[in-house]
Amino acid sequence: MPHELPKTYDPTAIEDHWAEFWVRENLFAQPTPEPGNDADQSFVILLPPPNVTGRLHMGHMLNQTEMDILTRWRRMCGDRALWVPGTDHAGIATQMMVERQVVSEGSSRQKLGREKFVERVWEWKRHYGGAILDQMKRLGASVDWSREYFTMDERLSVAVREAFVKLHEQGLIYRGAYIVNWCPRCQTAISDLEVVYDEHKGHLWEIRYPVIGEDGKDSGEFLTVATTRPETMLGDTAVAIHPDDERYTHLHGKKLRLPLVDREIPIILDEWVSREFGTGAVKVTPAHDPNDFALGERHHLPSINVMDDTGHVNENGGKYAGLDRYVARKEIVQSLEERQLLAGIKDHVHNVGHCDRCKTVVEPRLSTQWFVKIQPLADKAIEAVEKGHIKFTPEMYAKTYFEWMRNIHDWCISRQLWWGHRIPAWHCANCHKVTVAREDPATCAHCGSEKITQETDVLDTWFSSGLLPVSVFGWPKISQETRADFDAFYPTSLLVTGFDILFFWVARMIMLGCWFGGDVPMADGSPRELKDAVPFREVYIHALVRDANREKMSKTKGNVIDPIEIVKQYGTDAVRFTLASMASPGTDIAFNVARTEGYRAFANKIWNAARFIFMNVDKAAEVGISVDRSVLGAMPTVGEDAPLEARWIVAELHATAARVNESLANYRYDDAANAIYQFFWGSFCDWYLEIVKLRLNFETQPVRGPEAALTTLVGVFEAALRLLSPFMPFLTEELWHAVYEGKPPERSIALTQYPQTSSYEGDSTRISFRHNYDSTVLEMRVIQSVITALRSHRKDLGVPEKERVPAVIFCAEEDGSLTAGYMVEEANRQLCDALARVDLTLKMERAPVGVKARVEVGFTVVIQYEAKIDVAAERERLTRDIAKYEKGLAAAERQLGNEGFLAKAPAPVVEGLKKQAAETKMLLDKARAALDALSGK
RNA sequence: AGGCGCGUAGCUCAGUUGGUUAGAGCGCUUCCUUGACACGGAAGAGGUCGUUGGUUCGAAUCCAAUCGUGCCUACCA
């Protein structure tokens, strides 16, 4: 069956087909292994769950490309590879989205009521929630779709409830009134990490608070405070000054009358107050500021909440009640001014916190919330990394991790939302105590009353996603029958994620994983130690994908690159390769489509190499020669008697495979990708294919030569496809199937063996890669440099491209015997003849002076061609060369004359430099002679 | 305010423990539509490695200072 491939590679024509094929065939499903399997053989990776409302962006694509490369690589290396996909229910984002939808229909969340609204969210999720995973399917991510999770799934919800109840039993969950970041628009508490600070030009209002005299009446004196949020004064319960502030010593023990509210408040002394800032007197509003709250605790001050859920002044605000916080601010400032209590307004630049989701200004607010007492969990999480049970790449992120973990605050886990895991706590109307339970209780655990109602708050989304590494493998329901997954797949091998997620997934998964993973005994029944309780053994952190100008992508700037669009234009493989080749650990990726264009060209190059190969396979078939496909699938080998190019390309393939395997083991996707690129294009196509063309003359040559050449050609190509496959799964899948002409030994290239160099050892009739690599490559390099010198020289002389010309290569004694040794071989001279289009003669002597020549280390070539020599240009070139050589030689001689260098530098370095100096001297002499000869004319 | 990075060719980036003449892709110049490929081939040009000082026989690499630049954390009213 002849191969029919179009001249240009068109990714769109094949990618959909294979993407569907991989999913349909369930190719990457990793069934639960039989008990007793070695967990060390597993490579397990959990997709950091994208937001269910999300669309795929470049960051995801980078993240997934890296995971897919590793997973495909480990799978092909023989590991039990498992990549588990899923999505996160994303409490606030999803609720917001559906709420907007409901409002656009003229209804509202409140009108629908909790139950109906939650049903609406589920409905939305069923219809649109799979978008990002569908995109993943199209991009060929080799995940196990049969294990797809959603954080609100029943089995994962069981884990959430278990974790909550357990932490509660352990005394690590408490409920209380504290200052939290409150979003008045989302009407929920949000985490510190969901608050983004923006610099904002505001004001510092200075307000005069009347001092109350001994008699209980205003003394006529004032204490001036400074504030950026004057409206919070309605809730002031003190004013604080520094105890050593001499300006205010006489006010110690006095009271003030809070303007507009007429409340008597004390002056308190606290060293926290900065004497330099503002007026040195700070109003204290414990219900609306975390620092003030702490002051209030220290000084036993009451907290007066003056704001409601929506950011409006509440009934405690007297006549300002009902006003929006900014309207209230304006009116309060005006009232103060009218009463001459405003001492001044100064411009003040400060940071204002905004809700990460909706950009509304966050209101620090006292409210009753549920918290996790985090220190015990953090301690374990710190220990796990300190002891090396979890390794970070790049290492510097461990520092960031420690920094954050060591300064951690208790975790506010309650959210005033409807979409999420509802907190399993019931309040009793009778005894007012709380019942926390695994199963919904009918009565209060304390007094037996039936008048109990479930807590309305839900849990922070991270509470559930942080549990994923344990929960996706069955925790907490680990029994003798159900534990096979956990035994085989926990701890997972690796988490791949962006640095911006360090404190979300990474930190939380480590804390919760170490805490609950340890509950599950090992397969042999022994207790699980911390090193095996960790959720993953390694963390690889990648950087940000920026635009071509290194700008951060953002919707407002309009510079967002949609990966799907780029994929449509250039093909998935090209985009993947772009990301991989730039994914150097710790460096942001400036995504430039010019580069993707280059890798599309690379794909096209391989495609055309395949066309060439298939063309020859077909030609061979016509004369009855067929390729022995039974030798494919392993690492190609050749005998010592094989022609140079065959020995060389096989040696290069082995070297490349070694480098790629090593690079991937160190997360050097860039090194790995570049090594393959260099091999495929620079070695295989540029040199090997050009040479092998000479061998594939089926009509005129004896059969054995072309047949052997064809076998090596196909063998190396097939192995190289496997090497490239994790990076370019689509192209390689297509061509690999074509190599086997529809009768492949596996369903997919992804299930074949990854090229390894170790398989090359042990067979003495074959050249050993390690043993012969150097000599083969050296020989080839010499041939290449001769060919390049000839080509270059042709250009200098202006020889027409197609013209075949006589040439002489001079290898004098002083040049050493290396080149001469190789050029004595007729086969090698023939290679030079063919690739440089010359008729080459070897002369073991010095090149004649005064002849236009090309001088190289080890040899000189002269092409016999009548050419007009541009004397001026030639002189300029020689002069430039001489200067370069002189400089190099002087530097080398200076160092060689340095006794310290000779005494201390290692011998190979000294030897190398000596050799280099000699070579440079030779080149310099010849260049000088040539210049003299030129001038003599 | 603290912490962490980065500064190498026109652009985007490699350069692992200091060691021979600092690499790649894209872009650029010249020539070539030769039977795999013009998304191609061939040959080239292009860098005092931000600056200054130090350690060393030897520094892009280590140290210090300095300039520039980016990010993270905190959030003094």
JSON list of N, CA and C (backbone and C1' of nucleotides) in Angstrom, two decimals, chain A residues 8 274 277 291 351 550 587 601 604-605 608 611 681 795 898 901 904 912 916, chain B residues 12-15 19-21 31 36-37 39-44 57 75-77:
[
{"chain": "A", "resi": 8, "resn": "THR", "atom": "N", "xyz": [2.40, 19.48, 2.47]},
{"chain": "A", "resi": 8, "resn": "THR", "atom": "CA", "xyz": [2.53, 20.31, 3.66]},
{"chain": "A", "resi": 8, "resn": "THR", "atom": "C", "xyz": [1.72, 19.71, 4.80]},
{"chain": "A", "resi": 274, "resn": "SER", "atom": "N", "xyz": [1.97, 54.55, 66.58]},
{"chain": "A", "resi": 274, "resn": "SER", "atom": "CA", "xyz": [3.15, 55.23, 66.08]},
{"chain": "A", "resi": 274, "resn": "SER", "atom": "C", "xyz": [3.02, 56.73, 66.33]},
{"chain": "A", "resi": 277, "resn": "PHE", "atom": "N", "xyz": [3.17, 58.90, 62.92]},
{"chain": "A", "resi": 277, "resn": "PHE", "atom": "CA", "xyz": [2.14, 58.90, 61.89]},
{"chain": "A", "resi": 277, "resn": "PHE", "atom": "C", "xyz": [0.97, 59.79, 62.27]},
{"chain": "A", "resi": 291, "resn": "ASN", "atom": "N", "xyz": [-6.37, 45.77, 63.37]},
{"chain": "A", "resi": 291, "resn": "ASN", "atom": "CA", "xyz": [-5.50, 46.30, 64.42]},
{"chain": "A", "resi": 291, "resn": "ASN", "atom": "C", "xyz": [-6.30, 46.83, 65.59]},
{"chain": "A", "resi": 351, "resn": "ASN", "atom": "N", "xyz": [-2.89, 51.75, 50.39]},
{"chain": "A", "resi": 351, "resn": "ASN", "atom": "CA", "xyz": [-3.38, 50.57, 49.68]},
{"chain": "A", "resi": 351, "resn": "ASN", "atom": "C", "xyz": [-4.77, 50.21, 50.14]},
{"chain": "A", "resi": 550, "resn": "ARG", "atom": "N", "xyz": [6.64, 40.59, 27.04]},
{"chain": "A", "resi": 550, "resn": "ARG", "atom": "CA", "xyz": [6.83, 40.32, 28.47]},
{"chain": "A", "resi": 550, "resn": "ARG", "atom": "C", "xyz": [5.79, 40.98, 29.36]},
{"chain": "A", "resi": 587, "resn": "THR", "atom": "N", "xyz": [11.69, 30.82, 35.09]},
{"chain": "A", "resi": 587, "resn": "THR", "atom": "CA", "xyz": [11.64, 31.98, 34.20]},
{"chain": "A", "resi": 587, "resn": "THR", "atom": "C", "xyz": [10.27, 32.10, 33.57]},
{"chain": "A", "resi": 601, "resn": "ALA", "atom": "N", "xyz": [6.92, 24.85, 11.56]},
{"chain": "A", "resi": 601, "resn": "ALA", "atom": "CA", "xyz": [7.85, 24.50, 10.49]},
{"chain": "A", "resi": 601, "resn": "ALA", "atom": "C", "xyz": [8.60, 23.21, 10.85]},
{"chain": "A", "resi": 604, "resn": "ASN", "atom": "N", "xyz": [6.41, 20.40, 10.18]},
{"chain": "A", "resi": 604, "resn": "ASN", "atom": "CA", "xyz": [6.37, 20.21, 8.73]},
{"chain": "A", "resi": 604, "resn": "ASN", "atom": "C", "xyz": [7.63, 19.52, 8.22]},
{"chain": "A", "resi": 605, "resn": "LYS", "atom": "N", "xyz": [8.73, 19.87, 8.85]},
{"chain": "A", "resi": 605, "resn": "LYS", "atom": "CA", "xyz": [10.01, 19.27, 8.47]},
{"chain": "A", "resi": 605, "resn": "LYS", "atom": "C", "xyz": [9.96, 17.76, 8.71]},
{"chain": "A", "resi": 608, "resn": "ASN", "atom": "N", "xyz": [7.78, 16.02, 6.24]},
{"chain": "A", "resi": 608, "resn": "ASN", "atom": "CA", "xyz": [8.40, 15.83, 4.94]},
{"chain": "A", "resi": 608, "resn": "ASN", "atom": "C", "xyz": [9.52, 14.80, 4.96]},
{"chain": "A", "resi": 611, "resn": "ARG", "atom": "N", "xyz": [7.67, 11.80, 4.45]},
{"chain": "A", "resi": 611, "resn": "ARG", "atom": "CA", "xyz": [7.30, 11.64, 3.04]},
{"chain": "A", "resi": 611, "resn": "ARG", "atom": "C", "xyz": [8.46, 11.03, 2.26]},
{"chain": "A", "resi": 681, "resn": "TRP", "atom": "N", "xyz": [16.26, 17.94, 13.27]},
{"chain": "A", "resi": 681, "resn": "TRP", "atom": "CA", "xyz": [16.50, 18.85, 12.16]},
{"chain": "A", "resi": 681, "resn": "TRP", "atom": "C", "xyz": [17.99, 18.92, 11.82]},
{"chain": "A", "resi": 795, "resn": "LYS", "atom": "N", "xyz": [31.46, 29.50, -2.20]},
{"chain": "A", "resi": 795, "resn": "LYS", "atom": "CA", "xyz": [30.74, 30.79, -2.17]},
{"chain": "A", "resi": 795, "resn": "LYS", "atom": "C", "xyz": [31.72, 31.93, -2.35]},
{"chain": "A", "resi": 898, "resn": "ASN", "atom": "N", "xyz": [51.88, 31.90, 32.48]},
{"chain": "A", "resi": 898, "resn": "ASN", "atom": "CA", "xyz": [51.57, 32.14, 33.89]},
{"chain": "A", "resi": 898, "resn": "ASN", "atom": "C", "xyz": [51.86, 30.88, 34.70]},
{"chain": "A", "resi": 901, "resn": "PHE", "atom": "N", "xyz": [49.03, 29.31, 36.65]},
{"chain": "A", "resi": 901, "resn": "PHE", "atom": "CA", "xyz": [48.10, 28.54, 35.84]},
{"chain": "A", "resi": 901, "resn": "PHE", "atom": "C", "xyz": [48.64, 27.14, 35.60]},
{"chain": "A", "resi": 904, "resn": "LYS", "atom": "N", "xyz": [48.47, 25.14, 38.90]},
{"chain": "A", "resi": 904, "resn": "LYS", "atom": "CA", "xyz": [47.19, 24.85, 39.58]},
{"chain": "A", "resi": 904, "resn": "LYS", "atom": "C", "xyz": [46.07, 24.33, 38.69]},
{"chain": "A", "resi": 912, "resn": "GLY", "atom": "N", "xyz": [44.55, 21.39, 26.68]},
{"chain": "A", "resi": 912, "resn": "GLY", "atom": "CA", "xyz": [43.59, 21.95, 25.73]},
{"chain": "A", "resi": 912, "resn": "GLY", "atom": "C", "xyz": [44.04, 23.31, 25.26]},
{"chain": "A", "resi": 916, "resn": "GLN", "atom": "N", "xyz": [45.05, 24.52, 21.57]},
{"chain": "A", "resi": 916, "resn": "GLN", "atom": "CA", "xyz": [44.36, 25.65, 20.97]},
{"chain": "A", "resi": 916, "resn": "GLN", "atom": "C", "xyz": [45.36, 26.71, 20.50]},
{"chain": "B", "resi": 12, "resn": "U", "atom": "P", "xyz": [13.07, 41.08, 24.52]},
{"chain": "B", "resi": 12, "resn": "U", "atom": "O5'", "xyz": [12.83, 39.51, 24.42]},
{"chain": "B", "resi": 12, "resn": "U", "atom": "C5'", "xyz": [11.51, 39.01, 24.25]},
{"chain": "B", "resi": 12, "resn": "U", "atom": "C4'", "xyz": [11.55, 37.50, 24.23]},
{"chain": "B", "resi": 12, "resn": "U", "atom": "C3'", "xyz": [12.30, 36.85, 25.40]},
{"chain": "B", "resi": 12, "resn": "U", "atom": "O3'", "xyz": [11.51, 36.82, 26.57]},
{"chain": "B", "resi": 12, "resn": "U", "atom": "C1'", "xyz": [12.93, 35.81, 23.37]},
{"chain": "B", "resi": 13, "resn": "C", "atom": "P", "xyz": [12.20, 36.64, 27.97]},
{"chain": "B", "resi": 13, "resn": "C", "atom": "O5'", "xyz": [12.80, 35.18, 27.79]},
{"chain": "B", "resi": 13, "resn": "C", "atom": "C5'", "xyz": [13.99, 34.79, 28.42]},
{"chain": "B", "resi": 13, "resn": "C", "atom": "C4'", "xyz": [14.42, 33.50, 27.82]},
{"chain": "B", "resi": 13, "resn": "C", "atom": "C3'", "xyz": [15.58, 32.82, 28.51]},
{"chain": "B", "resi": 13, "resn": "C", "atom": "O3'", "xyz": [15.12, 32.07, 29.62]},
{"chain": "B", "resi": 13, "resn": "C", "atom": "C1'", "xyz": [15.97, 32.84, 26.18]},
{"chain": "B", "resi": 14, "resn": "A", "atom": "P", "xyz": [16.10, 31.72, 30.76]},
{"chain": "B", "resi": 14, "resn": "A", "atom": "O5'", "xyz": [16.74, 30.41, 30.15]},
{"chain": "B", "resi": 14, "resn": "A", "atom": "C5'", "xyz": [18.12, 30.35, 29.99]},
{"chain": "B", "resi": 14, "resn": "A", "atom": "C4'", "xyz": [18.46, 29.04, 29.36]},
{"chain": "B", "resi": 14, "resn": "A", "atom": "C3'", "xyz": [19.75, 28.43, 29.90]},
{"chain": "B", "resi": 14, "resn": "A", "atom": "O3'", "xyz": [19.51, 27.61, 31.00]},
{"chain": "B", "resi": 14, "resn": "A", "atom": "C1'", "xyz": [19.92, 28.65, 27.56]},
{"chain": "B", "resi": 15, "resn": "G", "atom": "P", "xyz": [20.23, 27.87, 32.38]},
{"chain": "B", "resi": 15, "resn": "G", "atom": "O5'", "xyz": [21.76, 27.77, 31.97]},
{"chain": "B", "resi": 15, "resn": "G", "atom": "C5'", "xyz": [22.29, 26.55, 31.47]},
{"chain": "B", "resi": 15, "resn": "G", "atom": "C4'", "xyz": [23.66, 26.79, 30.92]},
{"chain": "B", "resi": 15, "resn": "G", "atom": "C3'", "xyz": [24.66, 27.44, 31.88]},
{"chain": "B", "resi": 15, "resn": "G", "atom": "O3'", "xyz": [25.23, 26.48, 32.75]},
{"chain": "B", "resi": 15, "resn": "G", "atom": "C1'", "xyz": [24.73, 28.56, 29.81]},
{"chain": "B", "resi": 19, "resn": "G", "atom": "P", "xyz": [33.40, 27.09, 34.21]},
{"chain": "B", "resi": 19, "resn": "G", "atom": "O5'", "xyz": [34.96, 27.06, 33.91]},
{"chain": "B", "resi": 19, "resn": "G", "atom": "C5'", "xyz": [35.55, 28.07, 33.10]},
{"chain": "B", "resi": 19, "resn": "G", "atom": "C4'", "xyz": [36.73, 27.49, 32.35]},
{"chain": "B", "resi": 19, "resn": "G", "atom": "C3'", "xyz": [36.47, 26.10, 31.78]},
{"chain": "B", "resi": 19, "resn": "G", "atom": "O3'", "xyz": [37.08, 25.99, 30.51]},
{"chain": "B", "resi": 19, "resn": "G", "atom": "C1'", "xyz": [38.35, 26.06, 33.21]},
{"chain": "B", "resi": 20, "resn": "U", "atom": "P", "xyz": [36.23, 26.27, 29.17]},
{"chain": "B", "resi": 20, "resn": "U", "atom": "O5'", "xyz": [37.26, 26.89, 28.11]},
{"chain": "B", "resi": 20, "resn": "U", "atom": "C5'", "xyz": [38.29, 27.79, 28.49]},
{"chain": "B", "resi": 20, "resn": "U", "atom": "C4'", "xyz": [39.45, 27.58, 27.56]},
{"chain": "B", "resi": 20, "resn": "U", "atom": "C3'", "xyz": [39.16, 27.93, 26.10]},
{"chain": "B", "resi": 20, "resn": "U", "atom": "O3'", "xyz": [40.14, 28.84, 25.65]},
{"chain": "B", "resi": 20, "resn": "U", "atom": "C1'", "xyz": [40.12, 25.75, 26.30]},
{"chain": "B", "resi": 21, "resn": "U", "atom": "P", "xyz": [39.88, 30.31, 25.68]},
{"chain": "B", "resi": 21, "resn": "U", "atom": "O5'", "xyz": [38.91, 30.50, 24.44]},
{"chain": "B", "resi": 21, "resn": "U", "atom": "C5'", "xyz": [38.45, 31.83, 24.14]},
{"chain": "B", "resi": 21, "resn": "U", "atom": "C4'", "xyz": [37.60, 31.78, 22.89]},
{"chain": "B", "resi": 21, "resn": "U", "atom": "C3'", "xyz": [36.34, 30.89, 22.99]},
{"chain": "B", "resi": 21, "resn": "U", "atom": "O3'", "xyz": [35.25, 31.57, 22.39]},
{"chain": "B", "resi": 21, "resn": "U", "atom": "C1'", "xyz": [37.62, 30.31, 21.09]},
{"chain": "B", "resi": 31, "resn": "C", "atom": "P", "xyz": [21.99, 37.93, -3.94]},
{"chain": "B", "resi": 31, "resn": "C", "atom": "O5'", "xyz": [22.24, 36.37, -4.17]},
{"chain": "B", "resi": 31, "resn": "C", "atom": "C5'", "xyz": [23.42, 35.93, -4.84]},
{"chain": "B", "resi": 31, "resn": "C", "atom": "C4'", "xyz": [23.60, 34.45, -4.64]},
{"chain": "B", "resi": 31, "resn": "C", "atom": "C3'", "xyz": [22.46, 33.57, -5.12]},
{"chain": "B", "resi": 31, "resn": "C", "atom": "O3'", "xyz": [22.49, 33.39, -6.52]},
{"chain": "B", "resi": 31, "resn": "C", "atom": "C1'", "xyz": [23.15, 32.84, -3.00]},
{"chain": "B", "resi": 36, "resn": "A", "atom": "P", "xyz": [13.89, 14.14, -3.02]},
{"chain": "B", "resi": 36, "resn": "A", "atom": "O5'", "xyz": [12.65, 14.80, -2.27]},
{"chain": "B", "resi": 36, "resn": "A", "atom": "C5'", "xyz": [11.38, 14.16, -2.29]},
{"chain": "B", "resi": 36, "resn": "A", "atom": "C4'", "xyz": [10.58, 14.63, -1.10]},
{"chain": "B", "resi": 36, "resn": "A", "atom": "C3'", "xyz": [10.60, 16.15, -0.90]},
{"chain": "B", "resi": 36, "resn": "A", "atom": "O3'", "xyz": [9.57, 16.75, -1.67]},
{"chain": "B", "resi": 36, "resn": "A", "atom": "C1'", "xyz": [11.14, 15.06, 1.15]},
{"chain": "B", "resi": 37, "resn": "C", "atom": "P", "xyz": [9.79, 18.22, -2.23]},
{"chain": "B", "resi": 37, "resn": "C", "atom": "O5'", "xyz": [9.65, 19.12, -0.93]},
{"chain": "B", "resi": 37, "resn": "C", "atom": "C5'", "xyz": [8.39, 19.25, -0.28]},
{"chain": "B", "resi": 37, "resn": "C", "atom": "C4'", "xyz": [8.61, 19.89, 1.07]},
{"chain": "B", "resi": 37, "resn": "C", "atom": "C3'", "xyz": [9.22, 21.29, 1.03]},
{"chain": "B", "resi": 37, "resn": "C", "atom": "O3'", "xyz": [8.22, 22.27, 0.85]},
{"chain": "B", "resi": 37, "resn": "C", "atom": "C1'", "xyz": [10.32, 19.97, 2.67]},
{"chain": "B", "resi": 39, "resn": "C", "atom": "P", "xyz": [6.60, 28.61, 2.63]},
{"chain": "B", "resi": 39, "resn": "C", "atom": "O5'", "xyz": [7.12, 28.00, 4.03]},
{"chain": "B", "resi": 39, "resn": "C", "atom": "C5'", "xyz": [7.71, 28.85, 5.07]},
{"chain": "B", "resi": 39, "resn": "C", "atom": "C4'", "xyz": [8.10, 27.92, 6.18]},
{"chain": "B", "resi": 39, "resn": "C", "atom": "C3'", "xyz": [8.68, 26.64, 5.59]},
{"chain": "B", "resi": 39, "resn": "C", "atom": "O3'", "xyz": [10.09, 26.46, 5.72]},
{"chain": "B", "resi": 39, "resn": "C", "atom": "C1'", "xyz": [6.71, 26.19, 6.95]},
{"chain": "B", "resi": 40, "resn": "G", "atom": "P", "xyz": [11.03, 26.49, 6.82]},
{"chain": "B", "resi": 40, "resn": "G", "atom": "O5'", "xyz": [12.08, 25.44, 6.28]},
{"chain": "B", "resi": 40, "resn": "G", "atom": "C5'", "xyz": [11.65, 24.17, 5.79]},
{"chain": "B", "resi": 40, "resn": "G", "atom": "C4'", "xyz": [12.36, 23.79, 4.53]},
{"chain": "B", "resi": 40, "resn": "G", "atom": "C3'", "xyz": [13.85, 24.07, 4.47]},
{"chain": "B", "resi": 40, "resn": "G", "atom": "O3'", "xyz": [14.58, 23.16, 5.26]},
{"chain": "B", "resi": 40, "resn": "G", "atom": "C1'", "xyz": [12.88, 24.67, 2.42]},
{"chain": "B", "resi": 41, "resn": "G", "atom": "P", "xyz": [15.91, 23.64, 5.97]},
{"chain": "B", "resi": 41, "resn": "G", "atom": "O5'", "xyz": [16.92, 23.63, 4.75]},
{"chain": "B", "resi": 41, "resn": "G", "atom": "C5'", "xyz": [17.19, 22.42, 4.07]},
{"chain": "B", "resi": 41, "resn": "G", "atom": "C4'", "xyz": [18.17, 22.66, 2.96]},
{"chain": "B", "resi": 41, "resn": "G", "atom": "C3'", "xyz": [19.43, 23.41, 3.35]},
{"chain": "B", "resi": 41, "resn": "G", "atom": "O3'", "xyz": [20.37, 22.57, 3.98]},
{"chain": "B", "resi": 41, "resn": "G", "atom": "C1'", "xyz": [18.57, 24.35, 1.39]},
{"chain": "B", "resi": 42, "resn": "A", "atom": "P", "xyz": [21.34, 23.16, 5.08]},
{"chain": "B", "resi": 42, "resn": "A", "atom": "O5'", "xyz": [22.34, 24.00, 4.19]},
{"chain": "B", "resi": 42, "resn": "A", "atom": "C5'", "xyz": [23.18, 23.36, 3.25]},
{"chain": "B", "resi": 42, "resn": "A", "atom": "C4'", "xyz": [23.96, 24.39, 2.50]},
{"chain": "B", "resi": 42, "resn": "A", "atom": "C3'", "xyz": [24.73, 25.37, 3.37]},
{"chain": "B", "resi": 42, "resn": "A", "atom": "O3'", "xyz": [25.94, 24.81, 3.83]},
{"chain": "B", "resi": 42, "resn": "A", "atom": "C1'", "xyz": [23.58, 26.54, 1.68]},
{"chain": "B", "resi": 43, "resn": "A", "atom": "P", "xyz": [26.51, 25.25, 5.25]},
{"chain": "B", "resi": 43, "resn": "A", "atom": "O5'", "xyz": [27.09, 26.69, 4.91]},
{"chain": "B", "resi": 43, "resn": "A", "atom": "C5'", "xyz": [28.15, 26.82, 3.97]},
{"chain": "B", "resi": 43, "resn": "A", "atom": "C4'", "xyz": [28.34, 28.27, 3.62]},
{"chain": "B", "resi": 43, "resn": "A", "atom": "C3'", "xyz": [28.65, 29.18, 4.79]},
{"chain": "B", "resi": 43, "resn": "A", "atom": "O3'", "xyz": [30.02, 29.12, 5.13]},
{"chain": "B", "resi": 43, "resn": "A", "atom": "C1'", "xyz": [26.99, 30.17, 3.42]},
{"chain": "B", "resi": 44, "resn": "G", "atom": "P", "xyz": [30.52, 29.65, 6.55]},
{"chain": "B", "resi": 44, "resn": "G", "atom": "O5'", "xyz": [30.25, 31.20, 6.37]},
{"chain": "B", "resi": 44, "resn": "G", "atom": "C5'", "xyz": [29.85, 31.98, 7.47]},
{"chain": "B", "resi": 44, "resn": "G", "atom": "C4'", "xyz": [29.48, 33.35, 6.96]},
{"chain": "B", "resi": 44, "resn": "G", "atom": "C3'", "xyz": [29.29, 34.37, 8.06]},
{"chain": "B", "resi": 44, "resn": "G", "atom": "O3'", "xyz": [30.54, 34.98, 8.35]},
{"chain": "B", "resi": 44, "resn": "G", "atom": "C1'", "xyz": [27.42, 34.39, 6.63]},
{"chain": "B", "resi": 57, "resn": "C", "atom": "P", "xyz": [45.99, 32.61, 42.92]},
{"chain": "B", "resi": 57, "resn": "C", "atom": "O5'", "xyz": [46.03, 32.71, 41.33]},
{"chain": "B", "resi": 57, "resn": "C", "atom": "C5'", "xyz": [47.18, 33.26, 40.68]},
{"chain": "B", "resi": 57, "resn": "C", "atom": "C4'", "xyz": [47.11, 32.95, 39.21]},
{"chain": "B", "resi": 57, "resn": "C", "atom": "C3'", "xyz": [45.78, 33.25, 38.54]},
{"chain": "B", "resi": 57, "resn": "C", "atom": "O3'", "xyz": [45.71, 34.60, 38.16]},
{"chain": "B", "resi": 57, "resn": "C", "atom": "C1'", "xyz": [46.47, 31.07, 37.95]},
{"chain": "B", "resi": 75, "resn": "C", "atom": "P", "xyz": [-1.85, 42.31, 56.64]},
{"chain": "B", "resi": 75, "resn": "C", "atom": "O5'", "xyz": [-2.12, 43.67, 57.40]},
{"chain": "B", "resi": 75, "resn": "C", "atom": "C5'", "xyz": [-1.06, 44.39, 58.04]},
{"chain": "B", "resi": 75, "resn": "C", "atom": "C4'", "xyz": [-0.93, 45.72, 57.34]},
{"chain": "B", "resi": 75, "resn": "C", "atom": "C3'", "xyz": [-2.28, 46.40, 57.19]},
{"chain": "B", "resi": 75, "resn": "C", "atom": "O3'", "xyz": [-2.29, 47.50, 58.05]},
{"chain": "B", "resi": 75, "resn": "C", "atom": "C1'", "xyz": [-0.85, 46.68, 55.27]},
{"chain": "B", "resi": 76, "resn": "C", "atom": "P", "xyz": [-3.49, 48.38, 58.44]},
{"chain": "B", "resi": 76, "resn": "C", "atom": "O5'", "xyz": [-2.57, 49.63, 58.30]},
{"chain": "B", "resi": 76, "resn": "C", "atom": "C5'", "xyz": [-1.31, 49.52, 58.88]},
{"chain": "B", "resi": 76, "resn": "C", "atom": "C4'", "xyz": [-1.10, 50.77, 59.64]},
{"chain": "B", "resi": 76, "resn": "C", "atom": "C3'", "xyz": [-0.83, 51.94, 58.71]},
{"chain": "B", "resi": 76, "resn": "C", "atom": "O3'", "xyz": [-2.07, 52.48, 58.28]},
{"chain": "B", "resi": 76, "resn": "C", "atom": "C1'", "xyz": [0.63, 51.91, 60.62]},
{"chain": "B", "resi": 77, "resn": "A", "atom": "P", "xyz": [-2.25, 53.22, 56.89]},
{"chain": "B", "resi": 77, "resn": "A", "atom": "O5'", "xyz": [-3.66, 53.90, 57.15]},
{"chain": "B", "resi": 77, "resn": "A", "atom": "C5'", "xyz": [-3.78, 54.70, 58.30]},
{"chain": "B", "resi": 77, "resn": "A", "atom": "C4'", "xyz": [-4.78, 54.01, 59.18]},
{"chain": "B", "resi": 77, "resn": "A", "atom": "C3'", "xyz": [-5.99, 54.93, 59.40]},
{"chain": "B", "resi": 77, "resn": "A", "atom": "O3'", "xyz": [-7.19, 54.21, 59.12]},
{"chain": "B", "resi": 77, "resn": "A", "atom": "C1'", "xyz": [-4.75, 54.57, 61.45]}
]
